[in-house]
Coordinates of C-alpha atoms (C1' of nucleotides) in Angstrom, one line a residue:
Chain A
M13 CA -5.9 6.8 -22.5
N14 CA -5.9 8.2 -26.1
E15 CA -8.4 11.1 -26.0
Q16 CA -9.0 10.7 -29.8
L17 CA -10.2 7.2 -29.3
A18 CA -13.9 7.0 -29.7
R19 CA -15.9 5.6 -26.8
S20 CA -16.3 1.9 -26.9
G21 CA -18.4 2.1 -23.8
L22 CA -15.6 0.3 -22.0
H23 CA -15.2 2.8 -19.2
Q24 CA -18.9 2.9 -18.6
Q25 CA -18.8 -0.8 -17.7
I26 CA -18.4 -1.6 -14.0
G27 CA -16.0 -4.5 -14.6
F28 CA -13.4 -2.6 -16.4
A29 CA -13.9 0.6 -14.3
L30 CA -13.3 -1.5 -11.2
R31 CA -10.3 -3.2 -12.7
Q32 CA -8.6 0.1 -13.6
A33 CA -9.5 1.8 -10.4
S34 CA -8.3 -1.1 -8.4
S35 CA -5.1 -1.3 -10.3
A36 CA -4.3 2.4 -9.8
V37 CA -5.1 2.3 -6.1
W38 CA -3.1 -0.9 -5.6
S39 CA -0.1 0.6 -7.4
D40 CA -0.3 3.7 -5.1
L41 CA -0.5 1.4 -2.1
V42 CA 2.5 -0.6 -3.2
A43 CA 4.5 2.6 -3.6
T44 CA 3.2 3.8 -0.2
L45 CA 4.3 0.7 1.6
A46 CA 7.5 0.1 -0.2
P47 CA 9.7 2.2 2.2
F48 CA 8.6 -0.2 4.9
D49 CA 9.4 -3.3 2.8
L50 CA 5.8 -4.3 2.9
R51 CA 3.6 -5.4 0.1
P52 CA -0.1 -4.7 0.5
Q53 CA -1.0 -8.3 1.4
V54 CA 1.9 -8.4 4.0
Y55 CA 0.7 -5.1 5.5
A56 CA -2.9 -6.5 5.6
T57 CA -1.5 -9.6 7.3
L58 CA 0.0 -7.5 10.1
L59 CA -3.3 -5.7 10.5
I60 CA -5.2 -8.9 10.8
V61 CA -2.7 -10.4 13.3
E62 CA -2.9 -7.3 15.3
A63 CA -6.7 -7.4 15.5
N64 CA -6.8 -11.1 16.0
A65 CA -3.9 -12.1 18.2
G66 CA -3.4 -15.9 18.1
C67 CA -5.1 -16.4 14.8
K68 CA -4.0 -19.1 12.4
Q69 CA -2.8 -18.8 8.8
Q70 CA -6.1 -20.1 7.5
D71 CA -7.9 -17.2 9.1
I72 CA -5.7 -14.8 7.2
A73 CA -6.1 -16.5 3.9
D74 CA -9.9 -16.3 4.4
A75 CA -9.8 -12.7 5.3
L76 CA -7.6 -11.9 2.3
G77 CA -9.7 -14.1 0.0
I78 CA -6.7 -16.1 -1.2
H79 CA -5.6 -19.7 -0.7
R80 CA -3.5 -21.1 2.0
P81 CA -0.4 -22.1 0.0
N82 CA 0.1 -18.4 -0.9
L83 CA 0.5 -17.4 2.7
V84 CA 3.3 -19.7 3.6
A85 CA 6.2 -17.7 2.1
L86 CA 4.6 -14.5 3.3
V87 CA 4.4 -15.6 6.9
D88 CA 7.8 -17.2 6.7
D89 CA 9.2 -13.8 5.7
L90 CA 7.4 -12.0 8.6
V91 CA 8.8 -14.5 11.1
A92 CA 12.3 -14.2 9.7
R93 CA 12.1 -10.4 10.0
N94 CA 10.9 -10.8 13.6
L95 CA 7.7 -8.9 12.9
I96 CA 5.4 -11.7 14.0
E97 CA 5.8 -14.7 16.2
R98 CA 4.6 -18.2 15.2
S99 CA 4.1 -20.7 18.1
V100 CA 2.4 -24.0 18.1
N101 CA -1.2 -23.9 19.2
A102 CA -1.4 -26.1 22.3
A103 CA -5.1 -26.8 21.8
D104 CA -4.7 -27.9 18.2
R105 CA -1.2 -28.8 17.3
R106 CA -2.0 -28.7 13.6
S107 CA -2.1 -25.0 13.5
Y108 CA 0.1 -22.1 14.5
S109 CA -0.8 -19.2 16.7
L110 CA 0.3 -15.9 15.3
V111 CA 1.0 -12.7 17.3
L112 CA 2.8 -9.4 16.5
T113 CA 6.2 -8.9 18.1
D114 CA 6.9 -5.6 19.7
E115 CA 9.0 -4.8 16.7
G116 CA 6.2 -5.9 14.4
K117 CA 3.8 -3.5 16.3
A118 CA 6.2 -0.6 15.9
H119 CA 6.8 -1.4 12.2
L120 CA 3.0 -1.6 11.6
D121 CA 2.4 1.7 13.4
A122 CA 5.0 3.4 11.1
A123 CA 3.4 1.9 8.0
R124 CA 0.0 2.8 9.2
A125 CA 0.9 6.4 9.3
A126 CA 2.0 6.2 5.6
H127 CA -1.2 4.4 4.8
K128 CA -3.2 7.3 6.2
V129 CA -1.5 9.6 3.7
H130 CA -2.4 7.2 0.9
E131 CA -6.0 7.2 2.1
G132 CA -5.9 11.0 1.9
R133 CA -4.8 10.8 -1.7
I134 CA -7.7 8.5 -2.4
A135 CA -10.2 10.9 -0.8
K136 CA -8.8 13.7 -2.9
A137 CA -9.1 11.6 -6.1
L138 CA -12.7 10.9 -5.1
G139 CA -13.4 14.6 -5.1
S140 CA -15.8 16.6 -3.1
A141 CA -18.9 14.5 -4.1
P142 CA -17.8 10.9 -3.3
H143 CA -21.3 9.6 -3.4
S144 CA -22.4 11.1 -6.6
G145 CA -22.0 7.8 -8.5
L146 CA -20.0 4.7 -8.4
I147 CA -18.7 5.0 -11.9
D148 CA -17.6 8.6 -11.5
A149 CA -15.9 7.7 -8.3
L150 CA -14.0 4.8 -9.9
T151 CA -13.1 6.8 -12.9
N152 CA -11.5 9.4 -10.7
L153 CA -9.8 6.7 -8.7
A154 CA -8.3 5.3 -11.8
K155 CA -6.4 8.6 -12.2
I156 CA -4.4 8.2 -9.0
G157 CA -0.7 8.4 -9.8
T158 CA -1.3 10.2 -13.0
P159 CA 0.5 13.5 -13.2
R160 CA -2.1 16.3 -13.0
Chain B
M93 CA -14.2 -14.5 5.3
N94 CA -14.1 -16.0 8.8
E95 CA -17.0 -14.4 10.6
Q96 CA -15.4 -14.9 14.0
L97 CA -12.4 -12.9 12.9
A98 CA -12.4 -9.6 14.6
R99 CA -12.4 -6.5 12.4
S100 CA -8.9 -5.4 11.4
G101 CA -10.4 -2.4 9.6
L102 CA -9.3 -4.1 6.4
H103 CA -12.7 -4.1 4.6
Q104 CA -13.2 -0.5 5.5
Q105 CA -10.2 0.5 3.5
I106 CA -10.8 1.5 -0.1
G107 CA -7.7 -0.2 -1.4
F108 CA -8.6 -3.6 -0.2
A109 CA -12.4 -3.2 -0.8
L110 CA -11.6 -2.3 -4.4
R111 CA -9.2 -5.2 -4.8
Q112 CA -11.8 -7.7 -3.6
A113 CA -14.7 -6.2 -5.5
S114 CA -12.6 -6.0 -8.6
S115 CA -11.4 -9.6 -8.2
A116 CA -15.0 -10.9 -7.8
V117 CA -16.4 -9.0 -10.7
W118 CA -13.5 -10.0 -12.9
S119 CA -14.0 -13.7 -12.1
D120 CA -17.6 -13.4 -13.0
L121 CA -16.7 -11.7 -16.2
V122 CA -14.2 -14.4 -17.1
A123 CA -16.8 -17.0 -16.5
T124 CA -19.3 -15.0 -18.6
L125 CA -17.0 -14.8 -21.6
A126 CA -15.5 -18.2 -21.4
P127 CA -18.1 -19.8 -23.6
F128 CA -17.0 -17.5 -26.4
D129 CA -13.4 -18.2 -25.9
L130 CA -12.8 -14.6 -24.9
R131 CA -10.8 -13.3 -21.9
P132 CA -12.0 -9.9 -20.7
Q133 CA -9.1 -8.0 -22.3
V134 CA -9.8 -9.8 -25.6
Y135 CA -13.4 -8.9 -25.4
A136 CA -12.5 -5.3 -24.6
T137 CA -10.2 -5.3 -27.6
L138 CA -13.0 -6.3 -29.9
L139 CA -15.2 -3.5 -28.4
I140 CA -12.4 -0.9 -28.9
V141 CA -11.8 -2.1 -32.5
E142 CA -15.5 -2.0 -33.2
A143 CA -15.8 1.6 -32.0
N144 CA -12.5 2.7 -33.5
A145 CA -12.2 0.9 -36.9
G146 CA -8.7 1.3 -38.2
C147 CA -7.1 1.9 -34.8
K148 CA -3.6 0.6 -34.0
Q149 CA -2.4 -1.7 -31.3
Q150 CA -0.9 1.2 -29.4
D151 CA -4.4 2.8 -29.1
I152 CA -5.8 -0.4 -27.6
A153 CA -2.9 -0.7 -25.1
D154 CA -3.6 2.9 -24.0
A155 CA -7.3 2.2 -23.6
L156 CA -6.7 -0.9 -21.6
G157 CA -4.0 0.7 -19.5
I158 CA -1.4 -1.9 -20.4
H159 CA 1.9 -2.0 -22.3
R160 CA 2.3 -2.7 -26.0
P161 CA 4.2 -6.0 -25.8
N162 CA 1.3 -7.6 -23.9
L163 CA -1.1 -7.0 -26.8
V164 CA 0.9 -8.8 -29.5
A165 CA -0.1 -12.3 -28.7
L166 CA -3.7 -11.2 -28.0
V167 CA -4.0 -9.5 -31.5
D168 CA -2.2 -12.4 -33.1
D169 CA -4.8 -14.8 -31.7
L170 CA -7.7 -12.6 -32.9
V171 CA -6.3 -12.5 -36.4
A172 CA -5.7 -16.2 -36.4
R173 CA -9.4 -16.7 -35.4
N174 CA -10.4 -14.4 -38.2
L175 CA -12.2 -12.1 -35.8
I176 CA -10.2 -9.0 -36.7
E177 CA -8.3 -8.0 -39.8
R178 CA -4.8 -6.5 -39.6
S179 CA -3.7 -4.5 -42.6
V180 CA -0.7 -2.2 -43.0
N181 CA -1.6 1.5 -42.5
A182 CA -0.7 3.2 -45.8
A183 CA -0.3 6.6 -44.1
D184 CA 2.2 5.3 -41.6
R185 CA 3.7 1.9 -42.4
R186 CA 5.0 1.4 -38.9
S187 CA 1.5 0.6 -37.6
Y188 CA -1.3 -1.7 -38.4
S189 CA -4.9 -0.8 -39.1
L190 CA -7.3 -3.0 -37.2
V191 CA -10.9 -3.7 -38.1
L192 CA -13.5 -6.3 -37.2
T193 CA -14.3 -9.0 -39.7
D194 CA -18.0 -9.9 -40.2
E195 CA -17.3 -13.0 -38.2
G196 CA -15.7 -10.8 -35.5
K197 CA -18.8 -8.6 -35.4
A198 CA -21.1 -11.5 -35.1
H199 CA -19.0 -13.1 -32.3
L200 CA -18.8 -9.8 -30.5
D201 CA -22.6 -9.4 -30.7
A202 CA -23.1 -12.9 -29.1
A203 CA -20.6 -12.1 -26.4
R204 CA -22.2 -8.8 -25.7
A205 CA -25.5 -10.4 -25.0
A206 CA -23.9 -12.6 -22.3
H207 CA -22.1 -9.5 -21.0
K208 CA -25.5 -7.8 -20.5
V209 CA -26.6 -10.7 -18.3
H210 CA -23.3 -10.3 -16.3
E211 CA -24.1 -6.6 -15.9
G212 CA -27.5 -7.6 -14.5
R213 CA -25.9 -9.7 -11.9
I214 CA -23.7 -6.7 -10.9
A215 CA -26.8 -4.5 -10.6
K216 CA -28.4 -7.1 -8.4
A217 CA -25.3 -7.4 -6.2
L218 CA -25.3 -3.6 -5.9
G219 CA -28.7 -3.8 -4.5
S220 CA -31.5 -1.3 -4.6
A221 CA -29.6 1.6 -3.2
P222 CA -26.5 1.7 -5.4
H223 CA -25.5 5.2 -4.4
S224 CA -25.8 4.8 -0.6
G225 CA -22.0 4.6 -0.3
L226 CA -19.0 3.4 -2.2
I227 CA -17.7 1.0 0.4
D228 CA -21.1 -0.6 0.8
A229 CA -21.4 -1.0 -2.9
L230 CA -18.0 -2.6 -3.2
T231 CA -18.6 -4.9 -0.3
N232 CA -21.7 -6.1 -2.0
L233 CA -19.8 -6.5 -5.3
A234 CA -17.2 -8.6 -3.6
K235 CA -19.9 -11.2 -2.8
I236 CA -20.6 -11.9 -6.5
G237 CA -20.3 -15.6 -7.1
T238 CA -20.7 -16.4 -3.5
P239 CA -23.6 -18.8 -2.8
R240 CA -26.3 -16.9 -0.9
Chain C
dT198 C1' 15.5 11.1 -32.6
dA199 C1' 10.9 9.2 -31.8
dT200 C1' 7.3 5.7 -32.6
dT201 C1' 5.3 1.0 -33.8
dG202 C1' 5.4 -3.5 -33.4
dT203 C1' 8.1 -7.3 -31.8
dT204 C1' 10.9 -10.7 -28.9
dA205 C1' 12.6 -12.3 -24.8
dT206 C1' 12.3 -12.3 -20.1
dA207 C1' 10.9 -11.7 -15.3
dC208 C1' 7.9 -10.6 -11.5
dT209 C1' 3.5 -10.6 -8.8
dC210 C1' -0.6 -12.7 -7.6
dT211 C1' -3.3 -16.5 -7.4
dA212 C1' -4.8 -21.5 -8.3
dT213 C1' -4.5 -26.8 -7.9
dA214 C1' -2.7 -31.2 -6.5
dA215 C1' -0.5 -33.9 -3.3
dC216 C1' 2.1 -34.6 0.8
dT217 C1' 2.6 -34.6 6.4
dA218 C1' 1.0 -34.2 10.9
dT219 C1' -2.4 -33.8 13.5
dA220 C1' -7.4 -34.2 14.9
Chain D
dT170 C1' -12.4 -38.7 7.5
dA171 C1' -11.3 -33.8 7.8
dT172 C1' -8.2 -29.8 8.8
dA173 C1' -3.6 -26.9 9.0
dG174 C1' 0.4 -26.2 7.0
dT175 C1' 3.5 -27.2 3.4
dT176 C1' 5.7 -28.1 -1.3
dA177 C1' 5.8 -28.0 -6.1
dT178 C1' 3.9 -26.3 -10.0
dA179 C1' 1.2 -23.6 -13.3
dG180 C1' -1.4 -19.9 -15.2
dA181 C1' -2.9 -15.1 -15.9
dG182 C1' -1.6 -10.4 -16.1
dT183 C1' 1.7 -7.0 -16.5
dA184 C1' 6.5 -4.9 -16.6
dT185 C1' 11.2 -3.7 -18.7
dA186 C1' 15.0 -3.9 -22.1
dA187 C1' 16.4 -4.2 -26.6
dC188 C1' 15.8 -4.7 -31.6
dA189 C1' 14.1 -3.7 -36.6
dA190 C1' 11.4 -0.9 -39.5
dT191 C1' 9.6 3.4 -40.3
dA192 C1' 8.8 8.3 -39.6

DNA sequence: TATTGTTATACTCTATAACTATA
DNA sequence: TATAGTTATAGAGTATAACAATA
């Protein structure tokens, strides 16, 4: 941000502070997971399927806070890569039962290790007084990925 | 989120918590500003121009953390609506000098009143102990707009 | 050379409507 | 009727490359 620019009060407002912090952290997460060919939502899907073996796509959409149609291509891709297995749910043949494959579990474990490093960067960005105030914390978060 | 769904640890992770909180607050802000025909970034642009009369588009892009091409249509629209005035900067004829019109100032003031109400909703969602922890705060924020 | 604004373009994420198959 | 998955489509928001005008 241009330091000469007078304060418009923008970065004191929770909506914009959240937006910028979220954007910065998301970008860092995208870069973190890229070596594993995983987008954040795809990684999250693997986490959810791991913790909820046999869940259906609707469950994942709810957990991610998005709509069902947006999960279709995502799950298709995971199945094509043999990271999850999609089988018809015998009890209710409208839905699928999703489970991690062994390969999916191994891939998730590798990505999780990288994610841990990412969380470390966040902790560092939050500084030594993470509870000193939400705006301060978010302002610091928004600086993730900025050369220091 | 499906309450039956076992915890995948997802909502304990800052990246996803931020994402969901940001999304919820942003949606609330969009709805708040809609009656004024302003998107959040357009409203933010008015705030920046008000606090930095004579600034150029590049300044706004920097403040918003976006790239210059994405501001062109936005500023065009504000000029067409007679909310800001764009005049050639005599000192550097490459750039424009942006200032609020009287109409723009009045429109911004009206929107700002609505924005205050939105901030009240956020304060309420944050609860009475806003500093008790970042994740808790964000989890509460993510519930904005959810029927309680 | 570097910067400002611009145009054209593309990608990600998310939303809605309508279909199918099952219940 | 309602639900799960799907298809097609649309919209916001942001990104990059390349150009003209100006410095």
